[in-house]
Short mmCIF file of C-alpha atoms in Angstrom, two decimals:
data_model
loop_
_atom_site.label_atom_id
_atom_site.label_comp_id
_atom_site.label_asym_id
_atom_site.label_seq_id
_atom_site.Cartn_x
_atom_site.Cartn_y
_atom_site.Cartn_z
CA MET A 1 -4.86 3.88 -24.23
CA LYS A 2 -1.29 5.13 -24.63
CA ILE A 3 0.32 5.36 -21.16
CA PRO A 4 4.17 5.63 -21.27
CA ARG A 5 5.35 3.70 -18.20
CA ILE A 6 8.35 2.06 -16.51
CA LEU A 7 8.81 -0.20 -13.57
CA PHE A 8 11.83 0.01 -11.28
CA ALA A 9 12.52 -3.45 -9.78
CA ALA A 10 15.49 -5.10 -7.96
CA GLY A 11 17.04 -8.43 -7.03
CA SER A 12 16.15 -8.03 -3.42
CA SER A 13 14.72 -5.68 -0.72
CA GLY A 14 17.35 -3.07 0.37
CA SER A 15 18.69 -2.53 -3.16
CA GLY A 16 17.66 1.07 -3.32
CA LYS A 17 14.31 0.88 -5.12
CA THR A 18 12.36 3.50 -3.08
CA LEU A 19 15.20 5.97 -2.93
CA ILE A 20 15.93 5.77 -6.74
CA THR A 21 12.25 5.78 -7.66
CA CYS A 22 11.69 8.96 -5.52
CA GLY A 23 14.75 10.60 -6.93
CA PHE A 24 13.58 9.85 -10.52
CA LEU A 25 10.09 11.20 -9.73
CA GLN A 26 11.68 14.41 -8.47
CA VAL A 27 13.56 14.63 -11.68
CA LEU A 28 10.34 14.39 -13.60
CA VAL A 29 8.65 16.96 -11.38
CA ASN A 30 11.62 19.29 -11.93
CA ARG A 31 10.99 18.88 -15.71
CA GLN A 32 7.31 19.75 -15.16
CA LYS A 33 6.13 16.37 -16.22
CA LYS A 34 2.67 15.12 -15.13
CA VAL A 35 3.36 11.91 -13.28
CA ALA A 36 1.35 9.02 -11.98
CA SER A 37 3.10 6.77 -9.55
CA PHE A 38 2.43 3.23 -8.31
CA LYS A 39 3.76 0.78 -5.71
CA CYS A 40 3.62 -2.86 -6.47
CA GLY A 41 2.02 -4.91 -3.67
CA PRO A 42 0.37 -4.02 -0.44
CA ASP A 43 2.96 -1.46 0.98
CA TYR A 44 1.43 1.64 2.55
CA ILE A 45 4.61 3.66 3.22
CA ASP A 46 6.45 3.80 -0.07
CA PRO A 47 3.44 5.48 -1.77
CA MET A 48 3.63 8.08 0.87
CA PHE A 49 7.07 9.00 -0.23
CA HIS A 50 5.94 9.02 -3.88
CA SER A 51 3.06 11.24 -3.04
CA ARG A 52 5.33 13.74 -1.24
CA VAL A 53 7.41 14.11 -4.32
CA ILE A 54 4.76 14.34 -7.09
CA GLY A 55 2.24 16.27 -5.10
CA THR A 56 -0.74 13.89 -5.79
CA LYS A 57 -1.73 10.57 -4.31
CA SER A 58 0.31 7.56 -5.34
CA ARG A 59 -1.62 4.28 -5.77
CA ASN A 60 -0.97 0.47 -5.31
CA LEU A 61 -1.19 -2.10 -8.04
CA ASP A 62 -1.42 -5.66 -6.63
CA THR A 63 -2.10 -8.76 -8.75
CA PHE A 64 -3.00 -10.77 -5.62
CA PHE A 65 -5.94 -8.45 -4.79
CA THR A 66 -7.03 -7.88 -8.37
CA SER A 67 -7.27 -9.87 -11.70
CA ARG A 68 -5.19 -9.09 -14.72
CA GLU A 69 -8.10 -7.21 -16.26
CA LEU A 70 -8.96 -5.20 -13.16
CA THR A 71 -5.27 -4.41 -12.60
CA ARG A 72 -4.83 -2.97 -16.10
CA TYR A 73 -8.24 -1.14 -15.48
CA LEU A 74 -6.79 0.56 -12.33
CA LEU A 75 -3.58 1.48 -14.08
CA GLU A 76 -5.56 3.02 -17.04
CA MET A 77 -7.93 4.78 -14.66
CA ASN A 78 -5.19 6.29 -12.45
CA GLY A 79 -2.62 6.76 -15.16
CA ALA A 80 -4.87 8.50 -17.83
CA ASP A 81 -3.85 12.00 -18.97
CA CYS A 82 -0.27 11.64 -17.46
CA ASP A 83 2.98 12.06 -19.37
CA ILE A 84 4.48 9.03 -17.61
CA ALA A 85 3.48 6.29 -15.08
CA VAL A 86 6.25 5.13 -12.70
CA MET A 87 5.91 1.92 -10.85
CA GLU A 88 8.10 0.60 -8.04
CA GLY A 89 8.55 -3.14 -7.54
CA VAL A 90 8.43 -5.08 -4.34
CA MET A 91 11.09 -7.28 -2.66
CA GLY A 92 13.08 -9.28 -5.29
CA TYR A 93 11.82 -9.10 -8.85
CA TYR A 94 10.42 -12.51 -8.98
CA ASP A 95 9.47 -12.91 -5.40
CA GLY A 96 5.68 -13.54 -4.93
CA VAL A 97 3.00 -15.34 -2.91
CA GLY A 98 3.90 -18.16 -0.68
CA GLY A 99 7.70 -17.68 -1.10
CA ASN A 100 7.75 -20.26 -3.97
CA THR A 101 5.80 -18.47 -6.82
CA SER A 102 5.90 -15.33 -8.86
CA GLN A 103 2.18 -14.48 -8.33
CA ALA A 104 1.82 -10.86 -7.11
CA SER A 105 5.47 -10.24 -7.74
CA ALA A 106 6.92 -7.18 -9.52
CA TYR A 107 7.40 -9.46 -12.48
CA ASP A 108 3.75 -10.36 -12.36
CA LEU A 109 2.72 -6.70 -12.41
CA ALA A 110 5.16 -6.04 -15.31
CA ASP A 111 3.74 -9.04 -17.34
CA THR A 112 0.09 -8.15 -16.49
CA THR A 113 0.60 -4.48 -17.63
CA ASP A 114 3.15 -5.21 -20.28
CA THR A 115 5.56 -2.66 -18.80
CA PRO A 116 9.33 -2.30 -19.54
CA VAL A 117 11.39 -2.87 -16.47
CA ILE A 118 14.64 -1.29 -15.34
CA LEU A 119 16.54 -3.65 -12.96
CA ILE A 120 18.37 -1.79 -10.08
CA VAL A 121 21.38 -3.69 -9.14
CA ASN A 122 23.27 -3.11 -5.84
CA SER A 123 26.80 -3.32 -7.22
CA LYS A 124 28.62 -3.04 -4.05
CA GLY A 125 31.35 -5.55 -3.99
CA MET A 126 30.91 -6.77 -7.67
CA SER A 127 32.46 -6.05 -11.04
CA VAL A 128 32.50 -8.64 -13.89
CA SER A 129 29.90 -10.73 -11.74
CA LEU A 130 27.46 -8.05 -12.52
CA ALA A 131 27.05 -9.48 -16.01
CA ALA A 132 26.40 -12.96 -14.55
CA TYR A 133 23.85 -11.51 -12.04
CA VAL A 134 21.92 -9.58 -14.71
CA LYS A 135 22.03 -12.55 -17.11
CA GLY A 136 20.36 -14.65 -14.49
CA PHE A 137 17.39 -12.29 -14.09
CA LEU A 138 17.07 -11.81 -17.86
CA GLU A 139 16.88 -15.51 -18.62
CA TYR A 140 14.95 -16.85 -15.61
CA LYS A 141 11.68 -16.14 -17.47
CA LYS A 142 11.18 -16.42 -21.21
CA ASN A 143 9.95 -12.86 -21.41
CA SER A 144 11.47 -11.15 -18.32
CA HIS A 145 10.34 -7.65 -19.51
CA ILE A 146 13.73 -6.27 -18.30
CA LYS A 147 14.82 -3.84 -20.80
CA GLY A 148 17.38 -1.65 -18.76
CA VAL A 149 19.71 -1.77 -15.88
CA ILE A 150 20.80 0.87 -13.28
CA PHE A 151 23.90 0.16 -11.13
CA ASN A 152 23.45 1.43 -7.58
CA GLN A 153 26.31 2.19 -5.26
CA MET A 154 28.85 2.19 -8.12
CA SER A 155 31.84 4.44 -8.39
CA PRO A 156 32.02 6.84 -11.49
CA MET A 157 35.44 5.24 -12.46
CA LEU A 158 34.08 1.78 -12.62
CA TYR A 159 30.77 2.57 -14.51
CA PRO A 160 31.99 3.02 -18.05
CA ARG A 161 33.72 -0.37 -17.98
CA MET A 162 30.72 -2.09 -16.39
CA LYS A 163 28.39 -0.51 -19.01
CA ALA A 164 30.46 -1.69 -21.80
CA LEU A 165 30.84 -5.15 -20.38
CA VAL A 166 27.14 -5.81 -19.80
CA GLU A 167 25.90 -4.14 -22.95
CA GLU A 168 28.37 -6.06 -25.17
CA SER A 169 27.37 -9.51 -23.51
CA LEU A 170 23.65 -9.01 -22.88
CA PRO A 171 20.57 -7.72 -24.77
CA VAL A 172 19.90 -4.98 -22.22
CA ARG A 173 20.56 -1.31 -21.97
CA VAL A 174 22.63 0.12 -19.09
CA LEU A 175 20.87 3.37 -18.21
CA GLY A 176 23.16 4.83 -15.64
CA TYR A 177 24.48 4.46 -12.14
CA VAL A 178 23.86 6.03 -8.67
CA PRO A 179 27.00 6.69 -6.52
CA LYS A 180 26.73 6.15 -2.73
CA VAL A 181 24.88 9.13 -1.26
CA GLU A 182 25.29 9.24 2.38
CA ASP A 183 22.91 12.09 3.22
CA CYS A 184 19.88 10.75 1.20
CA THR A 185 19.25 7.41 3.00
CA ILE A 186 15.80 6.56 4.50
CA GLU A 187 15.73 4.75 7.84
CA SER A 188 13.44 1.92 8.69
CA ARG A 189 11.40 0.87 11.70
CA HIS A 190 9.25 -2.29 12.61
CA LEU A 191 6.60 -1.94 9.89
CA GLY A 192 8.93 -0.65 7.06
CA LEU A 193 10.41 2.80 6.33
CA ILE A 194 9.88 5.68 8.74
CA LEU A 195 7.23 8.11 7.54
CA PRO A 196 8.01 11.06 5.17
CA GLU A 197 7.16 13.72 7.69
CA GLU A 198 9.60 12.19 10.21
CA ILE A 199 12.54 12.94 7.96
CA SER A 200 14.01 16.39 8.52
CA GLY A 201 14.63 18.21 5.21
CA LEU A 202 13.21 15.45 3.02
CA GLN A 203 12.39 17.79 0.16
CA GLU A 204 15.91 19.25 0.10
CA LYS A 205 17.39 15.78 0.30
CA LEU A 206 15.32 14.64 -2.78
CA LEU A 207 16.19 17.78 -4.72
CA ARG A 208 19.94 17.01 -4.06
CA LEU A 209 19.29 13.36 -5.11
CA SER A 210 17.60 14.51 -8.38
CA LYS A 211 20.41 16.65 -9.32
CA ILE A 212 22.86 13.69 -8.89
CA LEU A 213 20.50 11.49 -10.91
CA GLU A 214 20.37 14.09 -13.69
CA GLU A 215 24.09 13.66 -13.98
CA THR A 216 24.46 9.90 -13.55
CA LEU A 217 21.41 8.39 -15.11
CA ASP A 218 20.34 8.39 -18.77
CA ILE A 219 17.07 10.23 -18.16
CA GLU A 220 16.42 10.52 -21.86
CA GLY A 221 17.01 6.90 -22.38
CA ILE A 222 14.62 6.00 -19.55
CA LEU A 223 11.91 8.28 -21.04
CA SER A 224 12.43 6.70 -24.36
CA LEU A 225 12.04 3.24 -22.79
CA ALA A 226 8.82 4.37 -21.06
CA GLU A 227 7.44 5.54 -24.50
CA GLU A 228 8.12 2.02 -25.99
CA ALA A 229 5.47 0.50 -23.72
CA VAL A 230 2.66 -0.80 -25.82
CA ASP A 231 -0.87 0.76 -25.86
CA LEU A 232 -2.87 -0.62 -22.84
CA SER A 233 -6.01 -2.38 -23.77
CA VAL A 234 -8.57 -3.25 -21.01
CA ALA A 235 -10.69 -6.25 -21.71
CA LYS A 236 -13.25 -5.68 -18.82
CA ILE A 237 -14.52 -2.98 -16.63
CA PRO A 238 -15.01 -3.72 -12.96
CA GLU A 239 -18.83 -4.00 -13.23
CA GLU A 240 -18.38 -7.07 -15.30
CA GLU A 241 -16.29 -8.81 -12.61
CA ASN A 242 -18.60 -8.04 -9.70
CA GLU A 243 -21.87 -6.28 -9.75
CA ALA A 244 -21.06 -4.69 -6.45
CA PHE A 245 -18.90 -2.20 -8.24
CA SER A 246 -22.09 -0.65 -9.64
CA TYR A 247 -23.74 -0.24 -6.19
CA HIS A 248 -24.51 3.34 -5.07
CA THR A 249 -26.35 4.44 -1.91
CA GLU A 250 -29.72 6.12 -2.27
CA TYR A 251 -28.39 9.31 -0.75
CA PRO A 252 -24.84 10.57 0.44
CA LEU A 253 -23.44 9.09 3.55
CA ARG A 254 -21.02 10.86 5.99
CA ILE A 255 -18.23 8.42 6.83
CA GLY A 256 -15.74 9.33 9.54
CA VAL A 257 -12.16 8.33 8.83
CA ALA A 258 -9.49 8.48 11.51
CA LYS A 259 -6.46 10.19 9.98
CA ASP A 260 -3.49 11.60 11.93
CA GLU A 261 0.02 10.47 12.84
CA ALA A 262 -1.28 7.39 14.64
CA PHE A 263 -3.68 6.30 11.89
CA CYS A 264 -2.07 6.85 8.49
CA PHE A 265 -2.24 3.52 6.47
CA PHE A 266 -4.56 4.06 3.62
CA TYR A 267 -5.26 2.74 0.09
CA GLU A 268 -6.26 5.85 -1.97
CA ASP A 269 -8.33 3.49 -4.32
CA ASN A 270 -10.43 2.39 -1.29
CA PHE A 271 -11.40 6.09 -0.74
CA GLN A 272 -12.12 6.48 -4.42
CA LEU A 273 -14.40 3.37 -4.49
CA LEU A 274 -16.19 4.60 -1.36
CA ARG A 275 -16.84 7.91 -2.95
CA LYS A 276 -17.98 6.34 -6.19
CA MET A 277 -20.57 4.35 -4.00
CA GLY A 278 -21.93 7.44 -2.40
CA ALA A 279 -19.72 8.12 0.62
CA GLU A 280 -18.56 11.57 1.82
CA LEU A 281 -15.39 11.06 3.82
CA VAL A 282 -14.96 13.17 6.90
CA TRP A 283 -11.45 13.12 8.54
CA PHE A 284 -10.96 13.16 12.23
CA SER A 285 -8.06 12.63 14.65
CA PRO A 286 -8.25 10.28 17.57
CA VAL A 287 -5.05 11.99 18.77
CA HIS A 288 -6.08 15.72 18.52
CA ASP A 289 -9.88 16.00 18.21
CA GLN A 290 -12.02 15.79 21.27
CA LYS A 291 -14.90 13.85 19.83
CA LEU A 292 -16.20 12.48 16.55
CA PRO A 293 -17.60 14.73 13.85
CA GLU A 294 -21.33 15.48 13.84
CA ASN A 295 -23.90 13.43 12.05
CA LEU A 296 -21.67 10.45 10.93
CA ASP A 297 -23.30 7.39 9.39
CA GLY A 298 -20.18 5.21 9.83
CA MET A 299 -16.68 5.09 10.93
CA LEU A 300 -13.39 3.73 9.45
CA LEU A 301 -10.36 3.00 11.76
CA TYR A 302 -7.47 1.93 9.54
CA GLY A 303 -4.01 1.04 10.37
CA GLY A 304 -0.94 3.01 11.33
CA TYR A 305 1.25 3.36 14.49
CA PRO A 306 -1.07 3.62 17.42
CA GLU A 307 1.59 1.83 19.49
CA LEU A 308 3.90 4.99 19.09
CA TYR A 309 1.18 7.39 20.36
CA THR A 310 -0.42 5.41 23.28
CA LYS A 311 0.10 8.26 25.72
CA GLU A 312 -1.63 10.74 23.55
CA LEU A 313 -4.57 8.38 22.66
CA GLU A 314 -4.94 7.44 26.33
CA ALA A 315 -4.92 11.18 27.35
CA ASN A 316 -7.70 11.94 24.87
CA GLU A 317 -10.46 10.36 27.07
CA GLU A 318 -13.34 12.30 25.50
CA MET A 319 -12.48 10.90 22.02
CA ARG A 320 -12.12 7.41 23.46
CA HIS A 321 -15.49 7.70 25.03
CA SER A 322 -17.04 9.27 21.87
CA ILE A 323 -15.90 6.25 19.78
CA ASN A 324 -16.96 3.74 22.35
CA THR A 325 -20.47 5.29 22.65
CA ALA A 326 -20.82 5.47 18.92
CA ILE A 327 -19.97 1.77 18.32
CA LYS A 328 -22.01 0.51 21.21
CA GLY A 329 -24.87 2.62 19.90
CA GLY A 330 -24.80 0.81 16.63
CA MET A 331 -22.63 2.96 14.31
CA PRO A 332 -21.19 0.78 11.55
CA CYS A 333 -17.45 0.51 11.82
CA LEU A 334 -14.66 -1.19 9.92
CA ALA A 335 -11.39 -1.44 11.92
CA GLU A 336 -8.05 -2.84 10.62
CA CYS A 337 -4.88 -3.60 12.43
CA GLY A 338 -3.90 -0.34 14.26
CA GLY A 339 -7.51 0.69 14.34
CA PHE A 340 -8.30 -2.82 15.90
CA LEU A 341 -5.55 -2.31 18.43
CA TYR A 342 -7.07 0.94 19.46
CA LEU A 343 -10.51 -0.58 20.09
CA HIS A 344 -9.04 -2.80 22.82
CA GLU A 345 -9.43 -1.98 26.49
CA GLU A 346 -5.66 -1.63 26.73
CA LEU A 347 -2.59 -1.24 24.56
CA GLU A 348 1.10 -1.75 25.28
CA ASP A 349 3.61 0.78 24.07
CA MET A 350 6.98 0.04 22.60
CA GLU A 351 8.49 -0.12 26.16
CA GLY A 352 5.79 -2.32 27.56
CA GLY A 353 3.79 0.34 29.41
CA VAL A 354 0.15 -0.31 29.39
CA HIS A 355 -2.41 2.44 28.29
CA LYS A 356 -6.15 2.58 28.11
CA MET A 357 -7.74 2.62 24.78
CA ALA A 358 -11.40 2.73 23.51
CA GLY A 359 -12.65 -0.33 25.29
CA ILE A 360 -14.75 -2.13 22.82
CA PHE A 361 -12.84 -5.48 22.95
CA PRO A 362 -11.76 -6.96 26.32
CA GLY A 363 -8.11 -7.54 26.90
CA LYS A 364 -4.64 -5.94 26.35
CA ALA A 365 -3.02 -5.82 22.97
CA TYR A 366 0.59 -6.43 23.33
CA ARG A 367 4.01 -6.20 21.59
CA THR A 368 5.72 -9.30 20.26
CA SER A 369 9.27 -9.65 19.06
CA LYS A 370 8.51 -10.64 15.46
CA LEU A 371 5.86 -10.87 12.80
CA GLY A 372 3.44 -13.65 13.85
CA ARG A 373 0.97 -13.69 10.92
CA PHE A 374 2.53 -12.09 7.89
CA GLY A 375 1.56 -11.79 4.26
CA TYR A 376 -1.39 -12.45 1.95
CA ILE A 377 -4.50 -14.41 2.93
CA HIS A 378 -7.77 -15.29 1.81
CA LEU A 379 -10.70 -14.71 4.12
CA SER A 380 -13.96 -16.71 4.36
CA GLN A 381 -16.96 -15.99 6.63
CA GLN A 382 -18.02 -18.19 9.56
CA LYS A 383 -21.08 -16.27 10.41
CA ASP A 384 -23.28 -13.37 9.24
CA VAL A 385 -21.30 -10.18 9.22
CA LEU A 386 -22.42 -6.72 8.13
CA GLY A 387 -25.90 -8.14 7.21
CA LYS A 388 -24.37 -10.60 4.77
CA GLU A 389 -24.20 -14.39 5.08
CA ASN A 390 -21.45 -14.72 2.51
CA MET A 391 -19.50 -11.94 0.88
CA GLY A 392 -17.39 -14.48 -1.00
CA LYS A 393 -13.59 -15.05 -0.72
CA ILE A 394 -11.91 -11.80 0.52
CA PRO A 395 -8.28 -11.24 -0.36
CA ALA A 396 -6.48 -9.45 2.49
CA HIS A 397 -3.09 -9.20 4.12
CA GLU A 398 -1.60 -9.05 7.66
CA PHE A 399 1.58 -7.42 8.85
CA HIS A 400 2.01 -6.57 12.50
CA TYR A 401 4.37 -6.90 15.44
CA PHE A 402 1.48 -6.56 18.01
CA ASP A 403 -1.02 -9.21 18.88
CA SER A 404 -4.08 -9.70 20.84
CA PRO A 405 -5.57 -12.43 23.17
CA ASN A 406 -8.88 -11.69 21.48
CA CYS A 407 -8.41 -11.72 17.64
CA GLY A 408 -12.00 -12.92 16.92
CA ASN A 409 -13.35 -16.03 15.30
CA ASP A 410 -15.89 -14.81 12.75
CA PHE A 411 -13.68 -15.25 9.69
CA TYR A 412 -11.05 -17.87 8.75
CA ALA A 413 -7.78 -16.79 7.11
CA GLN A 414 -6.00 -19.20 4.76
CA LYS A 415 -2.48 -18.62 3.60
CA PRO A 416 -2.29 -19.27 -0.11
CA GLY A 417 -0.42 -22.14 -1.20
CA SER A 418 -0.17 -23.41 2.36
CA MET A 419 -1.94 -25.42 4.92
CA ARG A 420 -1.65 -22.74 7.54
CA GLY A 421 -4.71 -20.82 8.62
CA TRP A 422 -6.25 -19.21 11.62
CA ASN A 423 -9.45 -17.61 13.01
CA CYS A 424 -9.73 -13.82 13.07
CA ILE A 425 -11.95 -10.86 13.01
CA HIS A 426 -14.84 -9.82 15.21
CA GLY A 427 -17.96 -9.38 13.05
CA ASN A 428 -21.57 -8.56 13.70
CA GLN A 429 -24.39 -6.64 11.91
CA ARG A 430 -22.52 -3.31 12.33
CA LEU A 431 -18.93 -4.17 13.11
CA MET A 432 -16.00 -5.82 11.33
CA ALA A 433 -12.72 -5.48 13.22
CA GLY A 434 -9.52 -7.42 13.25
CA PHE A 435 -5.80 -7.50 12.07
CA PRO A 436 -6.37 -8.00 8.28
CA HIS A 437 -6.09 -5.05 5.89
CA PHE A 438 -8.48 -4.85 2.84
CA TYR A 439 -8.15 -3.49 -0.57
CA TYR A 440 -11.78 -3.07 -1.54
CA TYR A 441 -11.29 -3.53 -5.26
CA GLY A 442 -10.33 -7.05 -4.37
CA ASN A 443 -13.69 -7.74 -3.21
CA PRO A 444 -16.18 -4.76 -3.36
CA GLU A 445 -18.78 -6.60 -1.35
CA VAL A 446 -16.96 -5.58 1.85
CA ALA A 447 -17.57 -1.77 0.96
CA LYS A 448 -21.02 -2.37 -0.28
CA ALA A 449 -22.02 -4.27 2.87
CA PHE A 450 -20.60 -1.62 5.13
CA LEU A 451 -22.31 1.30 3.36
CA MET A 452 -25.59 -0.68 3.27
CA GLN A 453 -25.42 -0.91 7.08
CA CYS A 454 -24.50 2.87 7.18
CA SER A 455 -27.70 3.56 5.19
CA GLU A 456 -29.75 1.63 7.58
CA TYR A 457 -28.23 3.33 10.68
CA SER A 458 -28.76 6.70 9.26
CA GLY A 459 -32.44 6.07 9.07
CA GLY A 460 -32.76 7.80 5.64
CA ARG A 461 -32.20 11.26 7.08
CA THR A 462 -31.48 13.89 4.32
CA LYS A 463 -28.11 15.53 4.13
#
């Protein structure tokens, strides 16, 4: 399949990838291009910004979670019928799993999907050294996939000289520069960037940025580079990797999904796979709604920022009671990170105040000063969970500044390439709750086992 595509990468975090990617997406939207966008890695927040720009859901592509064939399948599935697919890298271009490999790096994604890469270089404080910097990235791997360079935070007076210097000495195209734009920055918080809806006048800022990029970037050159991407050939379809991909419920199941300002970390592909398997997703808000929707067969409590909305969650006593009653009554539930925090008896807020939560797990979840368990993990079961003795190795990731005295012991998390590991997750016939985040295409047995329990819970009632 022909999918014109490009990947924006950088030498390190904080180089301007997200801002420039969003600005370029806005340029494409202004030109009425049909765009698909992707974030490399497990990040939830950057795709929210992409989605706000292009008006459709951005996706994740992560070579830790999925094989090369499945990653290409997901790119093809979600990029079909688009004029261009735009990918945003993660951290430094070659930075991958374990801090000493390139597995699951932006480079790994570019190599897996054979995508041309544009290296964004934070040029502040550099001139001739830029050539040495770019040369190192070009030559570190035999086929770096880097075909273009954009200089970020560069003055218009310096740019022509630096473009000539780099293009005369290195086999790469310089495709423009971005001047310092004070009024288009994006602030951060403890789990990454702040959310798009928290930025006043975001759309206006992106429109201003897109006008600047139209003047300072070689847009036609970038589009031409994207067109040079080779046709995508997919060797396998998911069903050939794991038969669980072909699972489908006997009848539709109503699955409640917590979705509001407190619970907002989602992988769109998780929703897509659940729907393919027979789920009807029903949104509800633990902050605003008084009780769960009627006739649910299961419940999903994903991550987000419950620690920022502890007062509102505590005040909604009826919803807390509704969720407690449903879970104790046997409704199947998957809870991740923020959703797991919400299921505790108590949760600290950002100032250390203590608030009542849903009361499924004894103890108080509390704030820490740093990331305690961070990054990719492989999970293995230590008891039967969701009616399955062994769902196989499950790729997942953790990223949280809050912790619990009651993290669970029903799975073991192993850091890849490391001796470090820990027990985690509470699991039983109907419940699987803990800090790890799951991407269901990484191991569809999790989604299948959950929906099978939902079918059993529903008792076969017709919808």
